[in-house]
XYZ file of N, CA and C in Angstrom:
213
model
N 103.866 163.097 -183.258
C 105.088 162.568 -182.768
C 105.895 163.501 -181.947
N 105.945 164.727 -182.441
C 106.711 165.845 -181.713
C 106.035 166.087 -180.370
N 104.705 165.995 -180.394
C 103.950 166.242 -179.136
C 104.186 165.187 -178.141
N 104.370 163.987 -178.518
C 104.724 162.786 -177.533
C 106.088 163.059 -176.996
N 106.981 163.438 -177.848
C 108.418 163.669 -177.299
C 108.382 164.911 -176.350
N 107.737 165.890 -176.644
C 107.643 167.042 -175.812
C 106.949 166.806 -174.430
N 105.915 165.945 -174.544
C 105.176 165.498 -173.308
C 106.188 164.711 -172.428
N 106.824 163.731 -173.182
C 107.777 162.823 -172.422
C 108.887 163.785 -171.737
N 109.422 164.720 -172.492
C 110.429 165.637 -171.931
C 109.891 166.316 -170.722
N 108.706 166.840 -170.781
C 108.153 167.615 -169.644
C 107.975 166.762 -168.419
N 107.485 165.534 -168.633
C 107.242 164.676 -167.534
C 108.523 164.288 -166.903
N 109.558 164.006 -167.677
C 110.913 163.564 -167.165
C 111.512 164.826 -166.432
N 111.309 165.992 -167.009
C 111.887 167.187 -166.267
C 111.194 167.467 -164.851
N 109.871 167.171 -164.826
C 109.232 167.300 -163.570
C 109.718 166.240 -162.541
N 109.819 165.051 -163.000
C 110.301 163.904 -162.145
C 111.695 164.228 -161.693
N 112.580 164.772 -162.576
C 113.897 165.158 -162.121
C 113.911 166.189 -161.133
N 113.108 167.171 -161.267
C 113.060 168.318 -160.344
C 112.473 167.809 -158.920
N 111.559 166.894 -158.960
C 110.989 166.346 -157.667
C 112.066 165.542 -157.012
N 112.829 164.678 -157.739
C 113.822 163.783 -157.178
C 114.962 164.642 -156.672
N 115.319 165.738 -157.178
C 116.389 166.577 -156.694
C 115.939 167.354 -155.516
N 114.563 167.634 -155.344
C 114.186 168.283 -154.102
C 114.054 167.442 -152.976
N 114.007 166.076 -153.144
C 113.900 165.013 -152.041
C 115.159 165.024 -151.170
N 114.961 165.110 -149.900
C 116.197 165.098 -149.012
C 116.705 163.651 -148.886
N 118.046 163.491 -149.086
C 118.629 162.162 -148.944
C 119.097 161.833 -147.583
N 118.975 162.738 -146.689
C 119.470 162.559 -145.326
C 118.345 161.828 -144.494
N 118.862 161.115 -143.459
C 117.993 160.474 -142.522
C 117.566 161.575 -141.578
N 116.182 161.649 -141.316
C 115.880 162.657 -140.280
C 116.507 162.360 -138.944
N 116.870 163.416 -138.235
C 117.534 163.323 -137.004
C 116.628 162.564 -135.872
N 115.314 162.811 -135.986
C 114.449 162.244 -135.015
C 114.230 160.681 -135.264
N 114.550 160.200 -136.496
C 114.414 158.780 -136.772
C 115.491 158.062 -135.904
N 116.738 158.529 -136.052
C 117.808 157.875 -135.387
C 117.594 157.976 -133.841
N 117.146 159.106 -133.359
C 116.788 159.277 -132.006
C 115.769 158.288 -131.466
N 114.752 158.134 -132.301
C 113.689 157.170 -131.876
C 114.307 155.734 -131.866
N 115.120 155.330 -132.716
C 115.721 153.987 -132.771
C 116.538 153.856 -131.471
N 117.400 154.859 -131.105
C 118.235 154.900 -129.959
C 117.404 154.716 -128.666
N 116.361 155.503 -128.616
C 115.478 155.481 -127.449
C 114.869 154.084 -127.182
N 114.432 153.397 -128.366
C 113.959 152.055 -128.133
C 114.977 151.156 -127.694
N 116.207 151.265 -128.211
C 117.267 150.448 -127.772
C 117.529 150.519 -126.275
N 117.565 151.731 -125.770
C 117.888 151.946 -124.426
C 116.666 151.521 -123.450
N 115.503 151.566 -124.003
C 114.426 151.121 -123.180
C 114.324 149.565 -123.235
N 115.137 148.964 -123.942
C 115.081 147.490 -124.168
C 113.925 146.973 -125.067
N 113.308 147.801 -125.854
C 112.349 147.360 -126.751
C 112.918 146.693 -128.011
N 112.306 145.786 -128.577
C 112.830 145.156 -129.795
C 112.767 146.161 -130.994
N 113.889 146.035 -131.775
C 113.905 146.870 -132.995
C 113.651 145.899 -134.103
N 112.593 146.022 -134.866
C 112.228 145.035 -135.842
C 112.589 145.680 -137.155
N 113.109 144.822 -138.107
C 113.569 145.208 -139.414
C 112.664 144.538 -140.405
N 111.540 145.177 -140.652
C 110.609 144.737 -141.747
C 110.034 143.289 -141.280
N 109.733 142.578 -142.356
C 109.058 141.327 -142.029
C 110.086 140.343 -141.613
N 109.659 139.376 -140.809
C 110.555 138.297 -140.347
C 109.723 136.990 -140.410
N 110.543 135.926 -140.376
C 109.865 134.614 -140.417
C 109.303 134.370 -139.005
N 108.234 133.652 -138.873
C 107.553 133.465 -137.461
C 108.495 132.823 -136.531
N 109.464 132.028 -136.953
C 110.326 131.266 -136.040
C 111.596 132.098 -135.686
N 111.765 133.235 -136.350
C 113.006 133.972 -135.991
C 112.688 134.748 -134.791
N 113.550 134.655 -133.759
C 113.370 135.374 -132.480
C 113.563 136.846 -132.657
N 112.820 137.622 -131.818
C 113.007 138.989 -131.778
C 114.268 139.342 -130.909
N 115.298 140.072 -131.542
C 116.491 140.297 -130.840
C 116.349 141.448 -129.951
N 116.968 141.311 -128.711
C 116.877 142.409 -127.778
C 118.453 142.819 -127.577
N 118.696 143.986 -127.032
C 119.984 144.297 -126.618
C 120.546 145.320 -127.578
N 121.947 145.354 -127.556
C 122.690 146.273 -128.322
C 122.576 146.052 -129.878
N 122.595 147.209 -130.571
C 122.588 147.215 -131.931
C 123.826 147.947 -132.422
N 123.966 148.209 -133.664
C 125.153 149.013 -134.178
C 124.944 150.507 -133.748
N 126.030 151.135 -133.429
C 125.974 152.609 -133.148
C 125.240 153.362 -134.210
N 124.743 154.542 -133.864
C 123.918 155.335 -134.826
C 124.820 155.721 -135.984
N 126.107 155.940 -135.828
C 126.941 156.319 -136.964
C 127.002 155.206 -138.029
N 127.146 153.898 -137.475
C 127.177 152.859 -138.429
C 125.840 152.598 -139.012
N 124.739 152.917 -138.309
C 123.464 152.777 -138.926
C 123.266 153.664 -140.005
N 123.682 154.948 -139.861
C 123.578 155.839 -140.903
C 124.306 155.454 -142.138
N 125.588 154.923 -141.941
C 126.382 154.436 -143.007
C 125.715 153.313 -143.843
N 124.998 152.442 -143.021
C 124.405 151.252 -143.614
C 123.158 151.719 -144.400
N 122.458 152.663 -144.045
C 121.241 153.188 -144.783
C 121.597 153.873 -145.994
N 122.730 154.422 -146.239
C 123.007 155.128 -147.426
C 123.382 154.304 -148.535
């Protein structure tokens, strides 16, 4: 019983350390790639879409608003 608790504690501690080491910031090149696509007129796709939904071209939200939305 104590071995199970100890093993659970070790696993949770490792997961906690891994999650604390993960960066929560959006990489700068990700936002730059999205902006470059927007300025070239390429469609920006947001995951899966229904077949009848049109691909939207044109302006999107500014990068600052995009970063706020993703957090």
